[in-house]
Amino acid sequence: MERPAWAPQGIDISVPSVSRMYDFYLGGSHNFEVDREAARKAMEFLPGLPKIMQANRAFMRRAVRYAVDAGIDQFLDIGSGIPTFGNVHEVAQAADPRARVAYVDHDPVAVAHSQAVLEGNDHAVIAAADLRRPKEILANPEVTGLLDLNRPVALLLVAVLHFIEDTDDPRGAVAELREALAPGSLIVLTHASYEGIPLSKEEADGTVGVYRNIRNPLIMRTREEIGSFFEGYEMVEPGLVSMPEWRPDTPQSPEQEDPYAFSGFGGVGRKA
């Protein structure tokens, strides 16, 4: 397999990557056939996966605009993946050119491509770090060199926590991050769940199995379990809801939306 210029040396391009599969679902070009093959297999069980990812991105963009409107000009996006059109820095800096965005990811492809995309942007950086080690994120020189953690920050945990198993203590990691943020900060979070998927649990489990087979288990949590990540933060209206229901740009009845878009949950919490 020929290695394209954007793929850094040292990574195994014969193994599927969650970041590159996500890029494929969104119609991006930074993925390999091995990623497309795994994504297509997942879509055999859950054909609405691209629609779920689109709803996830649309939620993220609305939440970023909400944060800017609330006076926040600093963003910490953990598990940021491969940048695609309408990413956090583009949305935030379109609304406020002074907005600063620190991306964090542990996937070397995501990091390398982000470096290329962000070249020349003095108000955005990418740090190589892992959500499971929050102390390293909070002490990372790329992050601390750009963001002032003594001021409010919007922490984005978008479509990342469902790849962290309970044995890796995702609640402990998020708690460390929550506590490190200044009053007035926001948590922006989305998470996969069996709730809302227009299929039986048994059918959806086929997709869960695909991710397990590529050694990136997809952990489906209940709405109550997802809500626990916001502990100590006040939920912004309308609370933890399906992604199209969170402050939609235009009033639209659920019947007009693809039913897959209502899979999983998204919400925003504020630190008092």
GROMACS .gro file of C-alpha atoms in nm:
model
  272
    1MET     CA    1   0.000   0.000   0.000
    2GLU     CA    2   0.144   0.335  -0.103
    3ARG     CA    3   0.175   0.585   0.182
    4PRO     CA    4   0.029   0.927   0.091
    5ALA     CA    5   0.223   1.242   0.180
    6TRP     CA    6  -0.019   1.336   0.461
    7ALA     CA    7   0.025   1.004   0.646
    8PRO     CA    8   0.314   1.032   0.896
    9GLN     CA    9   0.587   0.772   0.903
   10GLY     CA   10   0.571   0.524   1.186
   11ILE     CA   11   0.197   0.453   1.180
   12ASP     CA   12   0.054   0.123   1.060
   13ILE     CA   13  -0.172   0.213   0.769
   14SER     CA   14  -0.294  -0.146   0.744
   15VAL     CA   15  -0.495  -0.110   1.068
   16PRO     CA   16  -0.828   0.080   1.076
   17SER     CA   17  -0.831   0.410   1.267
   18VAL     CA   18  -1.140   0.549   1.442
   19SER     CA   19  -1.038   0.903   1.338
   20ARG     CA   20  -1.006   0.807   0.972
   21MET     CA   21  -1.334   0.610   0.980
   22TYR     CA   22  -1.504   0.922   1.118
   23ASP     CA   23  -1.345   1.123   0.838
   24PHE     CA   24  -1.490   0.875   0.588
   25TYR     CA   25  -1.841   0.898   0.737
   26LEU     CA   26  -1.822   1.277   0.693
   27GLY     CA   27  -1.713   1.249   0.331
   28GLY     CA   28  -1.347   1.337   0.393
   29SER     CA   29  -1.046   1.217   0.194
   30HIS     CA   30  -0.801   1.136   0.476
   31ASN     CA   31  -0.875   0.766   0.505
   32PHE     CA   32  -0.748   0.440   0.359
   33GLU     CA   33  -0.930   0.142   0.211
   34VAL     CA   34  -0.882  -0.044   0.540
   35ASP     CA   35  -1.075   0.236   0.716
   36ARG     CA   36  -1.345   0.244   0.448
   37GLU     CA   37  -1.382  -0.133   0.467
   38ALA     CA   38  -1.433  -0.124   0.845
   39ALA     CA   39  -1.672   0.171   0.817
   40ARG     CA   40  -1.878  -0.002   0.548
   41LYS     CA   41  -1.897  -0.314   0.763
   42ALA     CA   42  -2.023  -0.104   1.056
   43MET     CA   43  -2.279   0.056   0.823
   44GLU     CA   44  -2.412  -0.286   0.725
   45PHE     CA   45  -2.556  -0.305   1.077
   46LEU     CA   46  -2.616   0.068   1.131
   47PRO     CA   47  -2.670   0.228   0.789
   48GLY     CA   48  -2.741   0.568   0.943
   49LEU     CA   49  -2.387   0.615   1.080
   50PRO     CA   50  -2.302   0.903   0.841
   51LYS     CA   51  -2.622   1.081   0.943
   52ILE     CA   52  -2.535   1.035   1.312
   53MET     CA   53  -2.190   1.186   1.249
   54GLN     CA   54  -2.340   1.479   1.058
   55ALA     CA   55  -2.582   1.547   1.347
   56ASN     CA   56  -2.286   1.530   1.584
   57ARG     CA   57  -2.090   1.789   1.383
   58ALA     CA   58  -2.393   2.017   1.351
   59PHE     CA   59  -2.444   2.002   1.729
   60MET     CA   60  -2.077   2.087   1.784
   61ARG     CA   61  -2.100   2.394   1.560
   62ARG     CA   62  -2.413   2.522   1.738
   63ALA     CA   63  -2.252   2.464   2.079
   64VAL     CA   64  -1.936   2.653   1.975
   65ARG     CA   65  -2.145   2.949   1.856
   66TYR     CA   66  -2.338   2.936   2.185
   67ALA     CA   67  -2.009   2.948   2.378
   68VAL     CA   68  -1.885   3.250   2.181
   69ASP     CA   69  -2.218   3.426   2.237
   70ALA     CA   70  -2.175   3.353   2.609
   71GLY     CA   71  -1.843   3.540   2.603
   72ILE     CA   72  -1.604   3.243   2.589
   73ASP     CA   73  -1.304   3.284   2.361
   74GLN     CA   74  -1.100   2.975   2.462
   75PHE     CA   75  -1.168   2.620   2.345
   76LEU     CA   76  -1.007   2.291   2.447
   77ASP     CA   77  -1.118   2.015   2.208
   78ILE     CA   78  -1.008   1.670   2.330
   79GLY     CA   79  -1.034   1.380   2.087
   80SER     CA   80  -1.055   1.630   1.803
   81GLY     CA   81  -0.979   1.385   1.522
   82ILE     CA   82  -0.893   1.482   1.166
   83PRO     CA   83  -1.000   1.839   1.087
   84THR     CA   84  -1.278   1.865   0.833
   85PHE     CA   85  -1.473   2.163   0.700
   86GLY     CA   86  -1.646   2.359   0.977
   87ASN     CA   87  -1.412   2.251   1.255
   88VAL     CA   88  -1.401   2.424   1.595
   89HIS     CA   89  -1.141   2.689   1.510
   90GLU     CA   90  -1.324   2.786   1.189
   91VAL     CA   91  -1.659   2.824   1.366
   92ALA     CA   92  -1.518   3.001   1.672
   93GLN     CA   93  -1.286   3.236   1.482
   94ALA     CA   94  -1.560   3.326   1.233
   95ALA     CA   95  -1.766   3.445   1.530
   96ASP     CA   96  -1.471   3.595   1.722
   97PRO     CA   97  -1.134   3.633   1.543
   98ARG     CA   98  -0.963   3.643   1.886
   99ALA     CA   99  -1.087   3.294   1.978
  100ARG     CA  100  -0.813   3.047   2.073
  101VAL     CA  101  -0.849   2.674   2.010
  102ALA     CA  102  -0.629   2.396   2.146
  103TYR     CA  103  -0.695   2.061   1.984
  104VAL     CA  104  -0.585   1.739   2.155
  105ASP     CA  105  -0.568   1.391   2.004
  106HIS     CA  106  -0.361   1.077   2.052
  107ASP     CA  107  -0.393   0.960   1.690
  108PRO     CA  108  -0.071   1.053   1.503
  109VAL     CA  109  -0.261   1.095   1.175
  110ALA     CA  110  -0.501   1.342   1.337
  111VAL     CA  111  -0.210   1.531   1.493
  112ALA     CA  112  -0.006   1.544   1.170
  113HIS     CA  113  -0.296   1.658   0.957
  114SER     CA  114  -0.402   1.916   1.216
  115GLN     CA  115  -0.052   2.062   1.214
  116ALA     CA  116  -0.077   2.108   0.838
  117VAL     CA  117  -0.426   2.261   0.854
  118LEU     CA  118  -0.338   2.498   1.139
  119GLU     CA  119  -0.008   2.622   0.992
  120GLY     CA  120  -0.004   3.001   1.005
  121ASN     CA  121  -0.294   3.021   1.251
  122ASP     CA  122  -0.147   3.178   1.565
  123HIS     CA  123  -0.465   3.119   1.764
  124ALA     CA  124  -0.493   2.741   1.717
  125VAL     CA  125  -0.264   2.451   1.809
  126ILE     CA  126  -0.270   2.070   1.820
  127ALA     CA  127  -0.127   1.871   2.112
  128ALA     CA  128  -0.053   1.499   2.112
  129ALA     CA  129  -0.207   1.368   2.433
  130ASP     CA  130  -0.464   1.121   2.563
  131LEU     CA  131  -0.793   1.192   2.744
  132ARG     CA  132  -0.713   0.904   2.979
  133ARG     CA  133  -0.421   1.109   3.116
  134PRO     CA  134  -0.578   1.449   3.191
  135LYS     CA  135  -0.281   1.578   3.393
  136GLU     CA  136  -0.065   1.553   3.080
  137ILE     CA  137  -0.322   1.754   2.882
  138LEU     CA  138  -0.345   2.025   3.147
  139ALA     CA  139   0.034   2.052   3.163
  140ASN     CA  140   0.097   2.022   2.789
  141PRO     CA  141   0.305   2.323   2.671
  142GLU     CA  142   0.099   2.359   2.352
  143VAL     CA  143  -0.218   2.388   2.561
  144THR     CA  144  -0.079   2.608   2.838
  145GLY     CA  145   0.103   2.827   2.586
  146LEU     CA  146  -0.223   2.918   2.415
  147LEU     CA  147  -0.499   2.892   2.677
  148ASP     CA  148  -0.526   3.069   3.012
  149LEU     CA  149  -0.691   2.808   3.232
  150ASN     CA  150  -0.758   3.072   3.496
  151ARG     CA  151  -1.022   3.213   3.258
  152PRO     CA  152  -1.337   3.038   3.130
  153VAL     CA  153  -1.279   2.766   2.870
  154ALA     CA  154  -1.521   2.560   2.661
  155LEU     CA  155  -1.409   2.197   2.699
  156LEU     CA  156  -1.525   1.985   2.407
  157LEU     CA  157  -1.558   1.609   2.453
  158VAL     CA  158  -1.740   1.538   2.128
  159ALA     CA  159  -1.782   1.172   2.024
  160VAL     CA  160  -1.480   1.064   2.228
  161LEU     CA  161  -1.596   0.930   2.565
  162HIS     CA  162  -1.772   0.634   2.407
  163PHE     CA  163  -1.427   0.505   2.308
  164ILE     CA  164  -1.306   0.507   2.669
  165GLU     CA  165  -1.384   0.187   2.860
  166ASP     CA  166  -1.496   0.202   3.223
  167THR     CA  167  -1.175   0.023   3.325
  168ASP     CA  168  -0.987   0.335   3.205
  169ASP     CA  169  -1.197   0.552   3.442
  170PRO     CA  170  -1.344   0.809   3.203
  171ARG     CA  171  -1.542   0.968   3.487
  172GLY     CA  172  -1.225   1.027   3.685
  173ALA     CA  173  -1.055   1.181   3.383
  174VAL     CA  174  -1.348   1.413   3.311
  175ALA     CA  175  -1.372   1.506   3.681
  176GLU     CA  176  -1.007   1.617   3.679
  177LEU     CA  177  -1.070   1.832   3.374
  178ARG     CA  178  -1.393   1.976   3.517
  179GLU     CA  179  -1.224   2.073   3.841
  180ALA     CA  180  -0.930   2.235   3.662
  181LEU     CA  181  -1.152   2.477   3.470
  182ALA     CA  182  -1.237   2.829   3.588
  183PRO     CA  183  -1.590   2.930   3.691
  184GLY     CA  184  -1.798   3.019   3.387
  185SER     CA  185  -1.643   2.737   3.182
  186LEU     CA  186  -1.853   2.503   2.970
  187ILE     CA  187  -1.844   2.130   2.894
  188VAL     CA  188  -1.972   2.038   2.548
  189LEU     CA  189  -2.028   1.664   2.520
  190THR     CA  190  -2.181   1.406   2.286
  191HIS     CA  191  -2.200   1.032   2.344
  192ALA     CA  192  -2.332   0.721   2.169
  193SER     CA  193  -2.620   0.527   2.324
  194TYR     CA  194  -2.860   0.250   2.234
  195GLU     CA  195  -3.132   0.497   2.326
  196GLY     CA  196  -3.273   0.672   2.020
  197ILE     CA  197  -3.129   0.434   1.759
  198PRO     CA  198  -3.414   0.323   1.529
  199LEU     CA  199  -3.298  -0.039   1.552
  200SER     CA  200  -3.308  -0.311   1.815
  201LYS     CA  201  -3.013  -0.342   2.053
  202GLU     CA  202  -2.931  -0.674   1.889
  203GLU     CA  203  -2.907  -0.512   1.544
  204ALA     CA  204  -2.699  -0.219   1.671
  205ASP     CA  205  -2.466  -0.463   1.848
  206GLY     CA  206  -2.333  -0.562   1.506
  207THR     CA  207  -2.171  -0.218   1.476
  208VAL     CA  208  -2.041  -0.238   1.833
  209GLY     CA  209  -1.879  -0.569   1.734
  210VAL     CA  210  -1.702  -0.411   1.435
  211TYR     CA  211  -1.536  -0.154   1.661
  212ARG     CA  212  -1.446  -0.422   1.913
  213ASN     CA  213  -1.280  -0.623   1.636
  214ILE     CA  214  -1.056  -0.329   1.542
  215ARG     CA  215  -0.960  -0.293   1.910
  216ASN     CA  216  -1.148   0.033   1.961
  217PRO     CA  217  -1.447  -0.078   2.169
  218LEU     CA  218  -1.756   0.140   2.129
  219ILE     CA  219  -1.912   0.179   2.474
  220MET     CA  220  -2.284   0.251   2.460
  221ARG     CA  221  -2.401   0.429   2.778
  222THR     CA  222  -2.746   0.524   2.901
  223ARG     CA  223  -2.868   0.882   2.921
  224GLU     CA  224  -2.830   0.868   3.299
  225GLU     CA  225  -2.471   0.742   3.272
  226ILE     CA  226  -2.384   1.012   3.019
  227GLY     CA  227  -2.541   1.276   3.243
  228SER     CA  228  -2.300   1.184   3.522
  229PHE     CA  229  -2.011   1.337   3.321
  230PHE     CA  230  -2.164   1.680   3.390
  231GLU     CA  231  -2.157   1.638   3.769
  232GLY     CA  232  -2.113   1.973   3.943
  233TYR     CA  233  -2.207   2.169   3.630
  234GLU     CA  234  -2.545   2.327   3.562
  235MET     CA  235  -2.704   2.195   3.243
  236VAL     CA  236  -2.775   2.457   2.978
  237GLU     CA  237  -3.130   2.437   2.842
  238PRO     CA  238  -3.266   2.212   2.695
  239GLY     CA  239  -3.039   1.975   2.890
  240LEU     CA  240  -2.907   1.640   2.770
  241VAL     CA  241  -3.109   1.560   2.458
  242SER     CA  242  -3.074   1.401   2.115
  243MET     CA  243  -2.841   1.616   1.908
  244PRO     CA  244  -3.092   1.773   1.665
  245GLU     CA  245  -3.303   1.880   1.964
  246TRP     CA  246  -3.025   2.092   2.119
  247ARG     CA  247  -3.097   2.454   2.021
  248PRO     CA  248  -3.173   2.385   1.652
  249ASP     CA  249  -3.103   2.668   1.408
  250THR     CA  250  -3.453   2.638   1.264
  251PRO     CA  251  -3.773   2.491   1.408
  252GLN     CA  252  -3.816   2.152   1.250
  253SER     CA  253  -4.037   1.862   1.345
  254PRO     CA  254  -3.867   1.528   1.416
  255GLU     CA  255  -4.058   1.380   1.122
  256GLN     CA  256  -3.854   1.599   0.887
  257GLU     CA  257  -3.524   1.463   1.018
  258ASP     CA  258  -3.361   1.131   0.941
  259PRO     CA  259  -3.447   0.913   1.246
  260TYR     CA  260  -3.081   0.810   1.280
  261ALA     CA  261  -2.990   1.172   1.366
  262PHE     CA  262  -3.165   1.123   1.701
  263SER     CA  263  -2.927   0.845   1.809
  264GLY     CA  264  -2.725   0.923   2.122
  265PHE     CA  265  -2.714   1.243   2.326
  266GLY     CA  266  -2.554   1.586   2.339
  267GLY     CA  267  -2.550   1.857   2.601
  268VAL     CA  268  -2.370   2.158   2.745
  269GLY     CA  269  -2.296   2.221   3.112
  270ARG     CA  270  -2.179   2.541   3.283
  271LYS     CA  271  -1.954   2.571   3.588
  272ALA     CA  272  -2.098   2.815   3.841
   0.00000   0.00000   0.00000
